[in-house]
Coordinates of C-alpha atoms in Angstrom, one line a residue:
M1 CA -5.0 -31.7 -0.5
N2 CA -5.8 -28.1 0.4
I3 CA -3.3 -25.3 1.0
P4 CA -3.8 -25.0 4.8
M5 CA -3.2 -28.7 5.3
L6 CA -0.2 -28.6 3.0
L7 CA 1.4 -25.7 4.9
Q8 CA 1.4 -27.7 8.1
R9 CA 3.8 -30.3 6.6
P10 CA 7.5 -30.1 7.2
H11 CA 9.6 -28.5 4.4
Q12 CA 11.0 -31.8 3.1
H13 CA 7.4 -33.0 2.4
F14 CA 6.3 -29.7 0.9
L15 CA 7.0 -30.2 -2.8
K16 CA 5.7 -33.8 -2.7
G17 CA 2.4 -32.6 -1.2
L18 CA 2.2 -29.7 -3.6
V19 CA 2.0 -32.1 -6.6
R20 CA -1.2 -33.5 -5.2
T21 CA -2.9 -30.1 -4.8
P22 CA -5.6 -29.1 -7.3
F23 CA -4.0 -25.7 -8.0
R24 CA -2.2 -24.7 -11.2
C25 CA 0.0 -21.9 -12.4
Y26 CA 1.9 -21.3 -9.2
R27 CA 5.6 -20.5 -9.0
F28 CA 7.8 -21.2 -6.0
I29 CA 11.2 -19.6 -5.8
F30 CA 13.4 -20.3 -2.8
H31 CA 16.6 -18.5 -2.0
P32 CA 19.0 -18.0 0.9
S33 CA 17.8 -15.4 3.4
P34 CA 20.3 -13.1 5.1
H35 CA 17.7 -12.6 8.0
L36 CA 17.2 -16.3 8.7
G37 CA 20.6 -17.7 8.0
S38 CA 22.5 -19.0 5.0
G39 CA 20.7 -21.7 3.0
V40 CA 17.3 -21.2 4.6
P41 CA 14.7 -21.4 1.9
C42 CA 12.1 -18.6 1.7
A43 CA 9.9 -17.3 -1.1
Q44 CA 11.1 -14.6 -3.4
L45 CA 8.6 -11.8 -3.8
L46 CA 8.3 -11.1 -7.6
S47 CA 7.0 -7.7 -8.9
S48 CA 6.3 -8.7 -12.4
P49 CA 3.0 -7.3 -13.9
G50 CA 0.0 -9.6 -13.6
L51 CA 1.3 -11.7 -10.6
H52 CA -0.6 -12.0 -7.4
C53 CA 1.0 -13.0 -4.1
A54 CA -0.4 -14.7 -1.1
K55 CA 1.8 -15.2 1.9
W56 CA 1.7 -17.9 4.6
M57 CA 4.1 -18.5 7.5
L58 CA 5.5 -22.0 7.3
P59 CA 7.0 -23.2 10.6
S60 CA 9.5 -26.0 10.2
N61 CA 12.4 -27.2 12.4
G62 CA 11.9 -24.1 14.6
L63 CA 12.4 -21.7 11.7
T64 CA 9.8 -19.5 10.0
R65 CA 9.7 -19.7 6.2
K66 CA 7.8 -17.4 4.0
L67 CA 5.9 -19.0 1.2
C68 CA 4.9 -16.8 -1.7
L69 CA 2.5 -18.3 -4.3
Q70 CA 2.7 -16.5 -7.6
T71 CA -0.5 -16.9 -9.6
T72 CA 0.1 -15.8 -13.2
L73 CA -2.4 -14.4 -15.6
E74 CA -2.2 -17.7 -17.5
E75 CA -5.2 -19.0 -15.6
H76 CA -7.2 -16.0 -16.7
T77 CA -6.0 -16.0 -20.3
E78 CA -6.4 -19.7 -20.8
G79 CA -8.6 -20.5 -23.7
L80 CA -8.5 -17.0 -25.3
S81 CA -8.4 -17.0 -29.1
D82 CA -5.7 -15.1 -30.9
K83 CA -8.2 -12.4 -31.9
E84 CA -9.4 -12.1 -28.2
Q85 CA -5.8 -11.8 -27.0
R86 CA -5.0 -9.2 -29.5
L87 CA -8.1 -7.2 -28.5
V88 CA -7.1 -7.3 -24.8
D89 CA -3.5 -6.4 -25.6
K90 CA -4.6 -3.5 -27.8
L91 CA -7.0 -2.1 -25.2
Y92 CA -4.4 -2.4 -22.4
A93 CA -1.6 -0.8 -24.4
G94 CA -3.8 2.1 -25.6
L95 CA -5.3 2.6 -22.2
I96 CA -2.1 3.0 -20.3
Q97 CA -0.8 5.3 -23.1
G98 CA -3.8 7.6 -22.4
Q99 CA -5.8 6.9 -25.6
R100 CA -9.4 8.0 -25.0
A101 CA -10.8 5.7 -27.7
C102 CA -9.3 2.6 -25.9
L103 CA -10.6 3.8 -22.6
A104 CA -14.1 4.2 -24.0
E105 CA -13.9 0.7 -25.6
A106 CA -12.6 -0.8 -22.4
I107 CA -15.5 0.6 -20.3
T108 CA -17.9 -0.7 -22.9
L109 CA -16.4 -4.1 -22.5
V110 CA -16.7 -4.1 -18.7
E111 CA -20.3 -2.9 -19.0
S112 CA -21.2 -5.8 -21.3
T113 CA -23.6 -8.5 -20.0
H114 CA -22.4 -11.0 -22.6
S115 CA -20.7 -13.9 -20.7
R116 CA -17.7 -14.1 -22.9
K117 CA -17.1 -10.4 -23.0
K118 CA -17.3 -10.4 -19.2
E119 CA -14.5 -12.9 -19.1
L120 CA -12.4 -10.7 -21.5
A121 CA -13.1 -7.7 -19.3
Q122 CA -11.7 -9.5 -16.2
V123 CA -8.5 -10.4 -18.1
L124 CA -8.1 -6.7 -19.0
L125 CA -8.9 -5.6 -15.5
Q126 CA -6.3 -7.9 -14.0
K127 CA -3.6 -6.4 -16.3
V128 CA -4.7 -2.9 -15.5
L129 CA -4.8 -3.7 -11.8
A130 CA -1.2 -5.0 -11.9
H131 CA -0.1 -1.8 -13.7
H132 CA -2.0 0.3 -11.2
R133 CA -0.1 -1.4 -8.3
E134 CA 3.2 -0.7 -10.0
Q135 CA 2.4 2.9 -10.5
E136 CA 1.3 3.3 -6.9
N137 CA 4.5 1.8 -5.7
L138 CA 6.4 4.3 -7.8
N139 CA 4.3 7.0 -6.2
K140 CA 5.6 5.9 -2.8
G141 CA 2.3 4.1 -2.0
K142 CA 0.1 7.2 -2.5
P143 CA -3.1 6.9 -4.5
L144 CA -2.9 7.9 -8.1
A145 CA -6.2 9.6 -8.2
F146 CA -8.7 11.5 -6.0
R147 CA -12.1 9.7 -6.2
V148 CA -15.0 12.0 -5.5
G149 CA -18.7 11.2 -5.4
L150 CA -21.3 13.9 -6.3
S151 CA -25.0 13.9 -5.9
G152 CA -27.9 16.2 -5.5
P153 CA -31.6 16.6 -6.4
P154 CA -32.6 17.2 -10.1
G155 CA -32.2 20.9 -11.0
A156 CA -29.5 21.6 -8.3
G157 CA -27.0 22.4 -11.0
K158 CA -24.8 19.3 -11.0
S159 CA -23.8 19.5 -14.6
T160 CA -23.2 23.3 -14.5
F161 CA -21.0 22.8 -11.4
I162 CA -19.0 19.9 -13.0
E163 CA -18.3 21.9 -16.1
Y164 CA -17.0 24.9 -14.2
F165 CA -15.2 22.8 -11.7
G166 CA -13.7 20.5 -14.4
K167 CA -12.4 23.4 -16.5
M168 CA -10.7 24.8 -13.4
L169 CA -9.0 21.5 -12.7
T170 CA -7.8 20.9 -16.3
E171 CA -6.4 24.5 -16.4
R172 CA -4.4 23.6 -13.3
G173 CA -2.9 20.6 -15.0
H174 CA -5.2 17.8 -13.8
K175 CA -6.8 15.1 -15.9
L176 CA -10.5 14.7 -15.0
S177 CA -12.8 11.8 -15.7
V178 CA -16.5 12.2 -15.1
L179 CA -18.6 9.1 -14.8
A180 CA -22.1 10.6 -15.2
V181 CA -25.0 8.2 -14.7
D182 CA -28.4 9.1 -16.1
P183 CA -31.6 7.4 -15.0
S184 CA -33.3 5.0 -17.3
S185 CA -37.0 4.9 -17.9
C186 CA -38.8 2.0 -16.0
T187 CA -41.2 1.8 -18.9
S188 CA -39.1 2.0 -22.1
G189 CA -35.6 1.4 -20.6
G190 CA -34.3 4.4 -22.5
S191 CA -32.1 7.2 -21.1
L192 CA -31.6 10.8 -22.1
L193 CA -27.9 10.7 -21.5
G194 CA -27.9 14.5 -21.3
D195 CA -24.9 15.2 -19.1
K196 CA -22.4 15.2 -22.0
T197 CA -24.7 17.5 -23.9
R198 CA -25.0 20.0 -21.0
M199 CA -21.2 20.1 -20.5
T200 CA -20.3 21.4 -23.9
E201 CA -17.0 23.1 -23.0
L202 CA -15.7 20.3 -20.8
S203 CA -16.6 17.7 -23.4
R204 CA -14.2 19.4 -25.8
D205 CA -11.4 19.5 -23.3
M206 CA -8.7 16.9 -24.2
N207 CA -7.7 16.6 -20.5
A208 CA -11.3 15.7 -19.5
Y209 CA -13.2 12.5 -20.3
I210 CA -17.0 12.3 -19.8
R211 CA -18.7 8.9 -19.8
P212 CA -22.5 9.0 -19.6
S213 CA -24.0 5.7 -18.7
P214 CA -27.6 4.6 -18.4
T215 CA -28.7 3.1 -15.0
R216 CA -30.6 0.2 -16.7
G217 CA -32.8 0.1 -13.6
T218 CA -30.0 0.0 -11.1
L219 CA -30.9 1.7 -7.8
G220 CA -29.5 5.2 -7.8
G221 CA -27.6 4.8 -11.0
V222 CA -24.6 3.2 -9.5
T223 CA -24.0 0.2 -11.7
R224 CA -22.0 -2.9 -10.8
T225 CA -19.3 -1.8 -13.3
T226 CA -18.9 1.7 -12.0
N227 CA -16.1 0.6 -9.6
E228 CA -14.3 -1.1 -12.5
A229 CA -14.7 2.0 -14.7
I230 CA -13.0 4.0 -12.0
L231 CA -10.0 1.6 -12.1
L232 CA -9.8 1.9 -16.0
C233 CA -9.9 5.7 -15.8
E234 CA -7.1 5.7 -13.3
G235 CA -5.1 3.3 -15.5
G236 CA -5.6 5.9 -18.3
G237 CA -3.9 8.5 -16.3
Y238 CA -6.8 10.5 -14.9
D239 CA -6.0 11.8 -11.5
V240 CA -9.4 13.2 -10.5
I241 CA -12.5 10.9 -10.9
L242 CA -15.9 12.4 -10.4
V243 CA -18.8 9.9 -10.0
E244 CA -22.1 11.7 -10.4
T245 CA -25.1 9.8 -9.1
V246 CA -28.8 10.3 -9.9
G247 CA -29.5 11.8 -6.5
V248 CA -32.6 9.8 -5.5
G249 CA -31.4 9.2 -2.0
Q250 CA -30.4 5.6 -1.9
S251 CA -27.5 5.9 -4.4
E252 CA -25.4 7.8 -1.9
F253 CA -24.9 4.6 0.2
A254 CA -23.6 2.7 -2.9
V255 CA -21.3 5.4 -4.2
A256 CA -19.8 6.0 -0.7
D257 CA -18.2 2.5 -1.0
M258 CA -16.2 3.5 -4.1
V259 CA -15.0 7.1 -3.5
D260 CA -12.7 8.9 -1.1
M261 CA -15.0 11.9 -0.5
F262 CA -18.7 12.5 -1.1
I263 CA -20.2 15.9 -2.1
L264 CA -23.9 16.8 -1.8
L265 CA -24.9 19.7 -4.0
L266 CA -28.1 21.5 -2.9
P267 CA -30.0 24.3 -4.5
P268 CA -30.2 27.7 -2.7
A269 CA -31.9 27.6 0.7
G270 CA -31.0 24.0 1.2
G271 CA -29.1 23.0 4.3
D272 CA -27.5 25.6 6.6
E273 CA -24.1 27.2 7.3
L274 CA -22.9 24.1 9.2
Q275 CA -23.4 21.9 6.0
V276 CA -22.9 23.8 2.9
I277 CA -20.0 25.8 1.6
R278 CA -21.8 28.4 -0.6
I279 CA -20.7 28.2 -4.2
S280 CA -21.8 29.5 -7.6
A281 CA -20.9 27.8 -10.8
R282 CA -22.0 30.9 -12.8
S283 CA -19.9 33.5 -11.0
G284 CA -17.2 31.1 -9.7
E285 CA -17.8 32.1 -6.1
G286 CA -16.5 29.5 -3.6
I287 CA -15.3 27.0 -6.2
T288 CA -11.5 27.5 -5.5
E289 CA -12.1 27.5 -1.8
M290 CA -14.1 24.3 -2.2
W291 CA -11.3 22.6 -4.0
D292 CA -8.8 23.7 -1.3
K293 CA -11.1 22.1 1.3
M294 CA -11.3 18.9 -0.7
K295 CA -7.5 18.7 -1.0
E296 CA -7.1 19.4 2.7
F297 CA -9.5 16.6 3.5
Q298 CA -7.6 14.2 1.2
E299 CA -4.3 15.1 2.8
V300 CA -5.6 14.5 6.3
M301 CA -7.0 11.1 5.3
L302 CA -3.8 10.2 3.6
V303 CA -1.5 11.1 6.5
S304 CA -3.7 9.4 9.0
G305 CA -3.7 6.2 7.0
E306 CA -7.5 6.3 6.9
L307 CA -7.6 6.7 3.1
A308 CA -5.7 3.5 2.5
A309 CA -7.8 1.6 5.0
K310 CA -11.0 2.9 3.5
R311 CA -10.0 1.8 0.0
Q312 CA -9.2 -1.7 1.2
K313 CA -12.5 -1.9 3.0
Q314 CA -14.3 -0.7 -0.2
Q315 CA -12.7 -3.5 -2.3
K316 CA -13.9 -6.1 0.2
V317 CA -17.4 -4.6 0.2
W318 CA -17.6 -4.6 -3.6
M319 CA -16.3 -8.2 -3.8
W320 CA -19.2 -9.3 -1.6
N321 CA -21.6 -7.1 -3.5
L322 CA -20.7 -8.8 -6.8
I323 CA -20.8 -12.3 -5.1
Q324 CA -24.3 -11.5 -3.9
E325 CA -25.4 -10.3 -7.3
N326 CA -24.1 -13.3 -9.1
V327 CA -25.4 -15.8 -6.5
I328 CA -28.9 -14.3 -6.9
E329 CA -28.6 -14.5 -10.7
H330 CA -27.5 -18.1 -10.4
F331 CA -30.4 -18.9 -8.1
R332 CA -33.0 -17.3 -10.4
T333 CA -31.7 -19.1 -13.5
H334 CA -31.3 -22.5 -11.9
P335 CA -33.5 -25.1 -13.6
A336 CA -35.2 -26.3 -10.4
V337 CA -36.0 -22.7 -9.4
R338 CA -36.8 -21.1 -12.8
E339 CA -39.5 -23.6 -13.4
Q340 CA -41.3 -22.8 -10.2
I341 CA -40.9 -19.0 -10.1
P342 CA -43.9 -18.2 -12.3
L343 CA -46.3 -20.5 -10.4
L344 CA -45.2 -19.3 -7.0
E345 CA -45.3 -15.7 -8.0
K346 CA -48.8 -16.1 -9.2
R347 CA -49.9 -17.7 -5.9
V348 CA -48.2 -14.9 -3.9
L349 CA -50.0 -12.3 -6.0
S350 CA -53.4 -14.0 -5.5
G351 CA -52.8 -14.2 -1.7
A352 CA -52.8 -18.0 -1.6
L353 CA -49.2 -18.2 -0.5
S354 CA -47.2 -15.9 1.8
P355 CA -44.0 -14.4 0.4
G356 CA -42.0 -16.1 3.2
L357 CA -43.3 -19.6 2.4
A358 CA -42.8 -19.1 -1.3
A359 CA -39.2 -18.1 -0.7
D360 CA -38.7 -21.2 1.5
L361 CA -40.1 -23.5 -1.2
L362 CA -37.7 -22.0 -3.8
L363 CA -34.7 -22.3 -1.5
K364 CA -35.7 -25.9 -0.7
A365 CA -35.9 -26.7 -4.4
F366 CA -32.5 -25.1 -5.0
K367 CA -30.8 -26.9 -2.1
S368 CA -32.3 -30.3 -3.0
R369 CA -30.5 -30.2 -6.4
H370 CA -27.2 -29.4 -4.7
E371 CA -27.2 -32.0 -1.9

């Protein structure tokens, strides 16, 4: 029995129907409600770390009852060895205490393509997400960090700007995290990872954390784990997150779905007075004014409620992005498809088969194995 069907049942049949559901690890706590009358059962909303709540309205006998399903982390941690559990606990404890080594190791874990490590990364991320929600509640619902995207053509001075800008922020008491993505070679797969080398002063600042990451062929350098790295940095106490993209043009669309504000850095003579606040990272001209404008923008977004709405929409977008990525990977590695890909690609390259027909044949092979 599925949940929607279950919720249509009267209350006296609710627990009996629940036993037949395929779901596990749910907690139901009923207590008298002062709003609905003495003795009326409704769900108690728990605030323990690692619990996720889904609410439904359950009409019964003319009354409305709230059902809160509490899914614990037991489902995610099931099957972890003692060594794996100790690793996750160590990374989580060190991360929220602000230990840079644990943050670096945690980001390495979420960047891993190893299937088991990806599972461990999700367990860690769920714990950090629960901690993140608690901290935001303590902050009266306000975001813990200002997420800023930065892009620009090669040679525009992105690294020079970030170093001057970052030093100014840390001197004002902020903790800055820079997620700098360097392009990978299409031929060798290697990356220069030069941003950290260029930011010599900022890289030595204990209130700044610079994470260079190779693109590994991802368009624009925005990897699938960049969004998760942002969450880890915020869990580590960094209140300004800078995501630097490669600046090839397409990456701006991807990074816009993970930051609050996007900055385009152009060399002299680029743009006009309507677009560009003039700044100089060498003399410091305009840097303070730029930060004031950024804070003003953040405050307007926060007061209007647009910032919260934007972040919610971004999470939905990234959920579907990850689903799309994993569905395509599943499709490509499916036995019925994998066997035919080389042959069909060869026929497409020779002109014997149109790309559309080849795609239809692969999809038909995939669907036939699932019907």
